[in-house]
Amino acid sequence: MFYELAASTWGPEEIEAIRRTIDSGRFSMGEQVASFEQEFARYFGMSYGVMVNSGSSANLIAVAALSYKKDRPLRRGDEVIVPAISWSTTYHPLQQYGLKLRFVDVELETLNMDVRKLERALTPRTRMIVAVSILGNPAALDVIQQFARQHDLYLLEDNCESMDAEIPGGRKTGTFGHVNTFSFFFSHHISTMEGGIVLTDDLEFDHLLRSIRAHGWTRDLPAGSPLFEVQSSDHFEAYRFILPGYNVRPLEISGAVGRVQLKKLPAMTARRRRNLALFQDLFAGDDRFILQRENGKSSCFSFTVILSPGRNINRERVFADLKQADICFRMITGGCFLKHDVIRYFDYDVVDGSVPNAELAHDRGFFVGNYPEDLTPQLHRLREVLDRACAL
Ligand SMILES: Cc1ncc(COP(=O)(O)O)c(C=O)c1O
């Protein structure tokens, strides 16, 4: 394949970290994971990190933790404001915890939630906003956070696609929510192949997340935790279950690899951004294509293209030509979630009755890969192929 969607960012250092971990004889979650959690949280200026086996699990335990908070837990029937474009497992935990979704359309240019609609999305039952920054491009997180504060709503930031991005002014995405989730899947900004984390500044959330991550037990919580009182018998304390939890723990190897990858993150983001600058240069001013407009500094997961409507561009021809040129492409994130069959299991409604921008991105949008290598030849070739396929 000439131009892949993603490429491995592992080198000899990651393999060495795996070898060291194997030699240590510790395979299940231990010191490497604990150190990675601290280092990752520190990088983002947050107090606590709880690592899990995927970004999807991070979203799951985040919603679970919000549902078991002592004060003002989320309850079945509560409403959550969500953008119409995200990944399936942004939404699935919300359904699983009985919440009602209010879908808000995205802006066509940023692909993030159109915050001008927030006021209309709000009802007396609204309890939470889920903010998502699509494919490295920061959502208007400052506006969303302000709105959440003003209306006493929880904010869950699903930052699984936008690690190391910054809103205008420099604050990093993944630091605005009460709980903030990240993914370390293969194609993401750092990779443990499978993996994820939740960041929070709140001690109670941290403890809820730790318990829910591992069986709902108390074993990973310190004495003095706000969640439980230690009792006298060690025998019973060793197997004490306080919450309906899961087992979504990461492997110790994933923690060790995460530590190595985190050190490489700034350089990898810088490389992704140099590719972005070239992409923007090559396609600037061409109104056949709607490109993602940066809000702040994108960490550029990938390059999105929406074929402008009304320009007589044949999507099938574009897709055929990209295939022919060995250029991989795919749907933007998960497309418009309302178009998926699974929506029949959800309790939801749609703010303003429709989401035309999300539908357009679904029907006429795609992305090609970005990864921390010099993609100059690939991007020039992309430009040539799209130019030919979209000749008017
Ligand atoms: C916005 C968003 N949330 C959640 C996830 C799930 O992450 P994972 O694949 O690690 O489960 C993804 C996956 O890419 C995502 O894009």
CSV table of N, CA and C in Angstrom, one decimal, residues 47-146:
chain,number,residue,atom,x,y,z
A,47,SER,N,-4.6,15.5,38.2
A,47,SER,CA,-4.2,14.9,39.5
A,47,SER,C,-4.2,13.4,39.4
A,48,TYR,N,-5.1,12.8,38.7
A,48,TYR,CA,-5.2,11.3,38.8
A,48,TYR,C,-5.4,10.7,37.4
A,49,GLY,N,-4.9,9.5,37.2
A,49,GLY,CA,-5.1,8.8,36.0
A,49,GLY,C,-5.4,7.3,36.3
A,50,VAL,N,-6.4,6.8,35.6
A,50,VAL,CA,-6.8,5.4,35.9
A,50,VAL,C,-6.7,4.7,34.5
A,51,MET,N,-5.7,3.8,34.3
A,51,MET,CA,-5.5,3.1,33.0
A,51,MET,C,-6.4,1.9,32.9
A,52,VAL,N,-6.9,1.7,31.7
A,52,VAL,CA,-7.8,0.5,31.4
A,52,VAL,C,-7.3,-0.1,30.1
A,53,ASN,N,-8.1,-1.1,29.6
A,53,ASN,CA,-7.7,-1.8,28.5
A,53,ASN,C,-8.1,-1.3,27.1
A,54,SER,N,-8.9,-0.1,27.1
A,54,SER,CA,-9.2,0.5,25.9
A,54,SER,C,-9.8,1.9,26.2
A,55,GLY,N,-9.9,2.7,25.1
A,55,GLY,CA,-10.7,4.0,25.3
A,55,GLY,C,-12.1,3.7,25.5
A,56,SER,N,-12.7,2.7,24.9
A,56,SER,CA,-14.1,2.3,25.1
A,56,SER,C,-14.3,2.0,26.6
A,57,SER,N,-13.4,1.3,27.2
A,57,SER,CA,-13.5,0.9,28.6
A,57,SER,C,-13.4,2.2,29.5
A,58,ALA,N,-12.6,3.1,29.0
A,58,ALA,CA,-12.4,4.4,29.7
A,58,ALA,C,-13.8,5.1,29.8
A,59,ASN,N,-14.4,5.2,28.6
A,59,ASN,CA,-15.8,5.8,28.6
A,59,ASN,C,-16.8,5.0,29.5
A,60,LEU,N,-16.7,3.7,29.5
A,60,LEU,CA,-17.6,2.9,30.2
A,60,LEU,C,-17.4,3.2,31.7
A,61,ILE,N,-16.2,3.1,32.2
A,61,ILE,CA,-16.1,3.3,33.7
A,61,ILE,C,-16.3,4.8,34.1
A,62,ALA,N,-16.1,5.7,33.1
A,62,ALA,CA,-16.3,7.1,33.4
A,62,ALA,C,-17.8,7.3,33.6
A,63,VAL,N,-18.6,6.7,32.8
A,63,VAL,CA,-20.1,6.9,32.9
A,63,VAL,C,-20.6,6.1,34.2
A,64,ALA,N,-20.0,5.0,34.4
A,64,ALA,CA,-20.3,4.2,35.6
A,64,ALA,C,-20.0,5.1,36.9
A,65,ALA,N,-18.8,5.7,36.9
A,65,ALA,CA,-18.4,6.4,38.1
A,65,ALA,C,-19.4,7.6,38.3
A,66,LEU,N,-19.8,8.2,37.2
A,66,LEU,CA,-20.8,9.3,37.3
A,66,LEU,C,-22.1,8.8,37.9
A,67,SER,N,-22.4,7.6,37.7
A,67,SER,CA,-23.6,7.0,38.1
A,67,SER,C,-23.6,6.5,39.6
A,68,TYR,N,-22.4,6.5,40.1
A,68,TYR,CA,-22.2,6.0,41.5
A,68,TYR,C,-21.7,7.1,42.4
A,69,LYS,N,-21.6,8.3,41.9
A,69,LYS,CA,-21.1,9.4,42.8
A,69,LYS,C,-22.1,9.6,44.0
A,70,LYS,N,-21.5,9.9,45.1
A,70,LYS,CA,-22.3,10.0,46.3
A,70,LYS,C,-23.4,11.1,46.2
A,71,ASP,N,-22.9,12.3,45.8
A,71,ASP,CA,-23.8,13.4,45.6
A,71,ASP,C,-24.2,13.5,44.1
A,72,ARG,N,-25.4,13.8,43.8
A,72,ARG,CA,-25.9,14.0,42.5
A,72,ARG,C,-25.4,13.0,41.4
A,73,PRO,N,-25.6,11.7,41.7
A,73,PRO,CA,-25.2,10.7,40.6
A,73,PRO,C,-26.1,10.9,39.4
A,74,LEU,N,-25.6,10.5,38.3
A,74,LEU,CA,-26.5,10.4,37.1
A,74,LEU,C,-27.5,9.3,37.4
A,75,ARG,N,-28.7,9.5,36.9
A,75,ARG,CA,-29.8,8.5,37.1
A,75,ARG,C,-30.5,8.2,35.8
A,76,ARG,N,-31.0,7.0,35.7
A,76,ARG,CA,-31.8,6.6,34.5
A,76,ARG,C,-32.8,7.7,34.1
A,77,GLY,N,-32.9,8.0,32.9
A,77,GLY,CA,-33.8,9.0,32.4
A,77,GLY,C,-33.2,10.4,32.3
A,78,ASP,N,-32.0,10.6,33.0
A,78,ASP,CA,-31.4,11.9,32.8
A,78,ASP,C,-31.0,12.1,31.4
A,79,GLU,N,-30.8,13.4,31.0
A,79,GLU,CA,-30.5,13.7,29.6
A,79,GLU,C,-29.0,14.1,29.5
A,80,VAL,N,-28.5,13.7,28.4
A,80,VAL,CA,-27.1,14.0,28.1
A,80,VAL,C,-27.0,14.7,26.7
A,81,ILE,N,-26.3,15.8,26.6
A,81,ILE,CA,-26.1,16.5,25.3
A,81,ILE,C,-24.9,15.9,24.6
A,82,VAL,N,-25.0,15.4,23.4
A,82,VAL,CA,-23.9,14.7,22.7
A,82,VAL,C,-23.8,15.3,21.3
A,83,PRO,N,-22.6,15.3,20.7
A,83,PRO,CA,-22.5,15.7,19.3
A,83,PRO,C,-22.9,14.5,18.4
A,84,ALA,N,-23.4,14.8,17.1
A,84,ALA,CA,-23.9,13.8,16.3
A,84,ALA,C,-22.8,12.9,15.6
A,85,ILE,N,-21.6,13.4,15.6
A,85,ILE,CA,-20.5,12.6,15.1
A,85,ILE,C,-19.6,12.2,16.3
A,86,SER,N,-19.4,10.9,16.5
A,86,SER,CA,-18.3,10.4,17.3
A,86,SER,C,-18.2,8.9,17.1
A,87,TRP,N,-17.5,8.3,17.9
A,87,TRP,CA,-17.3,6.8,17.8
A,87,TRP,C,-18.4,6.1,18.6
A,88,SER,N,-18.8,4.9,18.2
A,88,SER,CA,-19.9,4.2,18.8
A,88,SER,C,-19.8,4.1,20.3
A,89,THR,N,-18.6,3.9,20.9
A,89,THR,CA,-18.5,3.7,22.3
A,89,THR,C,-18.3,5.0,23.1
A,90,THR,N,-18.5,6.1,22.4
A,90,THR,CA,-18.8,7.3,23.1
A,90,THR,C,-20.2,7.2,23.6
A,91,TYR,N,-21.1,6.7,22.8
A,91,TYR,CA,-22.5,6.7,23.1
A,91,TYR,C,-23.0,5.4,23.9
A,92,HIS,N,-22.4,4.3,23.6
A,92,HIS,CA,-22.9,3.0,24.2
A,92,HIS,C,-23.0,3.0,25.7
A,93,PRO,N,-22.0,3.5,26.4
A,93,PRO,CA,-22.2,3.4,27.9
A,93,PRO,C,-23.4,4.3,28.4
A,94,LEU,N,-23.7,5.4,27.6
A,94,LEU,CA,-24.8,6.2,28.0
A,94,LEU,C,-26.1,5.5,27.9
A,95,GLN,N,-26.2,4.7,26.8
A,95,GLN,CA,-27.4,3.8,26.6
A,95,GLN,C,-27.5,2.8,27.7
A,96,GLN,N,-26.3,2.2,28.0
A,96,GLN,CA,-26.2,1.1,29.0
A,96,GLN,C,-26.6,1.6,30.4
A,97,TYR,N,-26.4,2.9,30.7
A,97,TYR,CA,-26.8,3.4,32.0
A,97,TYR,C,-28.1,4.1,32.0
A,98,GLY,N,-28.9,3.9,30.9
A,98,GLY,CA,-30.3,4.4,30.9
A,98,GLY,C,-30.4,5.8,30.6
A,99,LEU,N,-29.5,6.5,30.1
A,99,LEU,CA,-29.5,7.9,29.9
A,99,LEU,C,-30.2,8.2,28.5
A,100,LYS,N,-30.8,9.4,28.4
A,100,LYS,CA,-31.4,9.8,27.2
A,100,LYS,C,-30.5,10.8,26.5
A,101,LEU,N,-30.2,10.6,25.2
A,101,LEU,CA,-29.3,11.4,24.4
A,101,LEU,C,-30.0,12.5,23.7
A,102,ARG,N,-29.4,13.7,23.7
A,102,ARG,CA,-29.9,14.8,22.9
A,102,ARG,C,-28.8,15.1,21.9
A,103,PHE,N,-29.0,14.8,20.6
A,103,PHE,CA,-28.0,14.9,19.6
A,103,PHE,C,-28.0,16.4,19.1
A,104,VAL,N,-26.8,16.9,19.0
A,104,VAL,CA,-26.6,18.3,18.5
A,104,VAL,C,-25.7,18.1,17.2
A,105,ASP,N,-26.1,18.8,16.2
A,105,ASP,CA,-25.3,18.8,14.9
A,105,ASP,C,-23.9,19.3,15.1
A,106,VAL,N,-23.0,19.0,14.2
A,106,VAL,CA,-21.7,19.5,14.3
A,106,VAL,C,-21.5,20.7,13.3
A,107,GLU,N,-20.5,21.4,13.5
A,107,GLU,CA,-20.1,22.5,12.5
A,107,GLU,C,-19.5,21.7,11.3
A,108,LEU,N,-19.8,22.1,10.1
A,108,LEU,CA,-19.2,21.4,9.0
A,108,LEU,C,-17.7,21.6,8.9
A,109,GLU,N,-17.2,22.8,9.3
A,109,GLU,CA,-15.8,23.1,9.1
A,109,GLU,C,-14.9,22.4,10.2
A,110,THR,N,-15.4,22.4,11.5
A,110,THR,CA,-14.5,21.9,12.5
A,110,THR,C,-14.9,20.4,12.8
A,111,LEU,N,-16.1,20.0,12.4
A,111,LEU,CA,-16.6,18.7,12.7
A,111,LEU,C,-17.0,18.4,14.1
A,112,ASN,N,-16.9,19.5,14.9
A,112,ASN,CA,-17.2,19.4,16.4
A,112,ASN,C,-18.6,20.0,16.6
A,113,MET,N,-19.1,19.7,17.8
A,113,MET,CA,-20.4,20.1,18.2
A,113,MET,C,-20.6,21.6,18.0
A,114,ASP,N,-21.7,22.0,17.4
A,114,ASP,CA,-22.0,23.4,17.2
A,114,ASP,C,-22.5,24.0,18.5
A,115,VAL,N,-21.7,24.7,19.2
A,115,VAL,CA,-22.0,25.2,20.5
A,115,VAL,C,-23.1,26.3,20.5
A,116,ARG,N,-23.4,26.8,19.3
A,116,ARG,CA,-24.5,27.8,19.3
A,116,ARG,C,-25.8,27.1,19.6
A,117,LYS,N,-25.9,25.8,19.5
A,117,LYS,CA,-27.1,25.0,19.8
A,117,LYS,C,-27.3,24.6,21.2
A,118,LEU,N,-26.3,24.9,22.0
A,118,LEU,CA,-26.3,24.3,23.4
A,118,LEU,C,-27.5,24.8,24.2
A,119,GLU,N,-27.8,26.0,24.0
A,119,GLU,CA,-28.9,26.6,24.8
A,119,GLU,C,-30.2,25.9,24.4
A,120,ARG,N,-30.4,25.5,23.1
A,120,ARG,CA,-31.6,24.8,22.7
A,120,ARG,C,-31.6,23.4,23.1
A,121,ALA,N,-30.4,22.9,23.4
A,121,ALA,CA,-30.3,21.4,23.7
A,121,ALA,C,-30.7,21.2,25.2
A,122,LEU,N,-30.6,22.3,26.0
A,122,LEU,CA,-30.8,22.2,27.4
A,122,LEU,C,-32.3,22.0,27.8
A,123,THR,N,-32.6,21.1,28.7
A,123,THR,CA,-34.0,21.0,29.2
A,123,THR,C,-33.8,20.8,30.7
A,124,PRO,N,-34.9,20.8,31.4
A,124,PRO,CA,-34.8,20.7,32.9
A,124,PRO,C,-34.2,19.3,33.3
A,125,ARG,N,-34.2,18.4,32.4
A,125,ARG,CA,-33.6,17.0,32.7
A,125,ARG,C,-32.2,16.9,32.3
A,126,THR,N,-31.6,17.9,31.7
A,126,THR,CA,-30.2,17.8,31.3
A,126,THR,C,-29.3,17.7,32.5
A,127,ARG,N,-28.4,16.7,32.5
A,127,ARG,CA,-27.4,16.5,33.6
A,127,ARG,C,-26.0,16.5,33.1
A,128,MET,N,-25.7,16.3,31.8
A,128,MET,CA,-24.4,16.1,31.4
A,128,MET,C,-24.2,16.5,30.0
A,129,ILE,N,-22.9,16.9,29.6
A,129,ILE,CA,-22.5,17.1,28.2
A,129,ILE,C,-21.4,16.2,28.0
A,130,VAL,N,-21.4,15.5,26.8
A,130,VAL,CA,-20.2,14.8,26.4
A,130,VAL,C,-19.6,15.6,25.3
A,131,ALA,N,-18.4,16.0,25.5
A,131,ALA,CA,-17.6,16.8,24.5
A,131,ALA,C,-16.6,15.9,23.8
A,132,VAL,N,-16.6,16.0,22.5
A,132,VAL,CA,-15.6,15.2,21.7
A,132,VAL,C,-14.9,16.1,20.8
A,133,SER,N,-13.6,16.0,20.7
A,133,SER,CA,-12.8,16.7,19.8
A,133,SER,C,-12.5,15.7,18.6
A,134,ILE,N,-13.0,16.0,17.4
A,134,ILE,CA,-12.9,15.0,16.4
A,134,ILE,C,-11.5,15.1,15.7
A,135,LEU,N,-10.9,13.9,15.6
A,135,LEU,CA,-9.7,13.7,14.8
A,135,LEU,C,-8.6,14.7,15.1
A,136,GLY,N,-8.4,15.0,16.3
A,136,GLY,CA,-7.3,15.9,16.7
A,136,GLY,C,-7.6,17.4,16.8
A,137,ASN,N,-8.8,17.7,16.3
A,137,ASN,CA,-9.2,19.1,16.3
A,137,ASN,C,-10.0,19.5,17.5
A,138,PRO,N,-9.5,20.4,18.4
A,138,PRO,CA,-10.2,20.7,19.6
A,138,PRO,C,-11.6,21.3,19.4
A,139,ALA,N,-12.6,20.7,20.1
A,139,ALA,CA,-13.9,21.3,20.2
A,139,ALA,C,-13.8,22.6,21.0
A,140,ALA,N,-14.9,23.4,21.0
A,140,ALA,CA,-14.9,24.6,21.7
A,140,ALA,C,-15.1,24.3,23.2
A,141,LEU,N,-14.0,23.7,23.8
A,141,LEU,CA,-14.1,23.1,25.1
A,141,LEU,C,-14.3,24.2,26.2
A,142,ASP,N,-13.7,25.4,26.0
A,142,ASP,CA,-13.9,26.4,27.0
A,142,ASP,C,-15.3,26.9,27.0
A,143,VAL,N,-16.0,27.0,25.9
A,143,VAL,CA,-17.4,27.4,25.8
A,143,VAL,C,-18.2,26.3,26.5
A,144,ILE,N,-17.9,25.1,26.1
A,144,ILE,CA,-18.7,24.0,26.7
A,144,ILE,C,-18.6,23.9,28.2
A,145,GLN,N,-17.3,24.0,28.7
A,145,GLN,CA,-17.1,24.0,30.1
A,145,GLN,C,-17.9,25.1,30.8
A,146,GLN,N,-17.8,26.3,30.3
A,146,GLN,CA,-18.5,27.4,30.8
A,146,GLN,C,-20.0,27.2,30.9
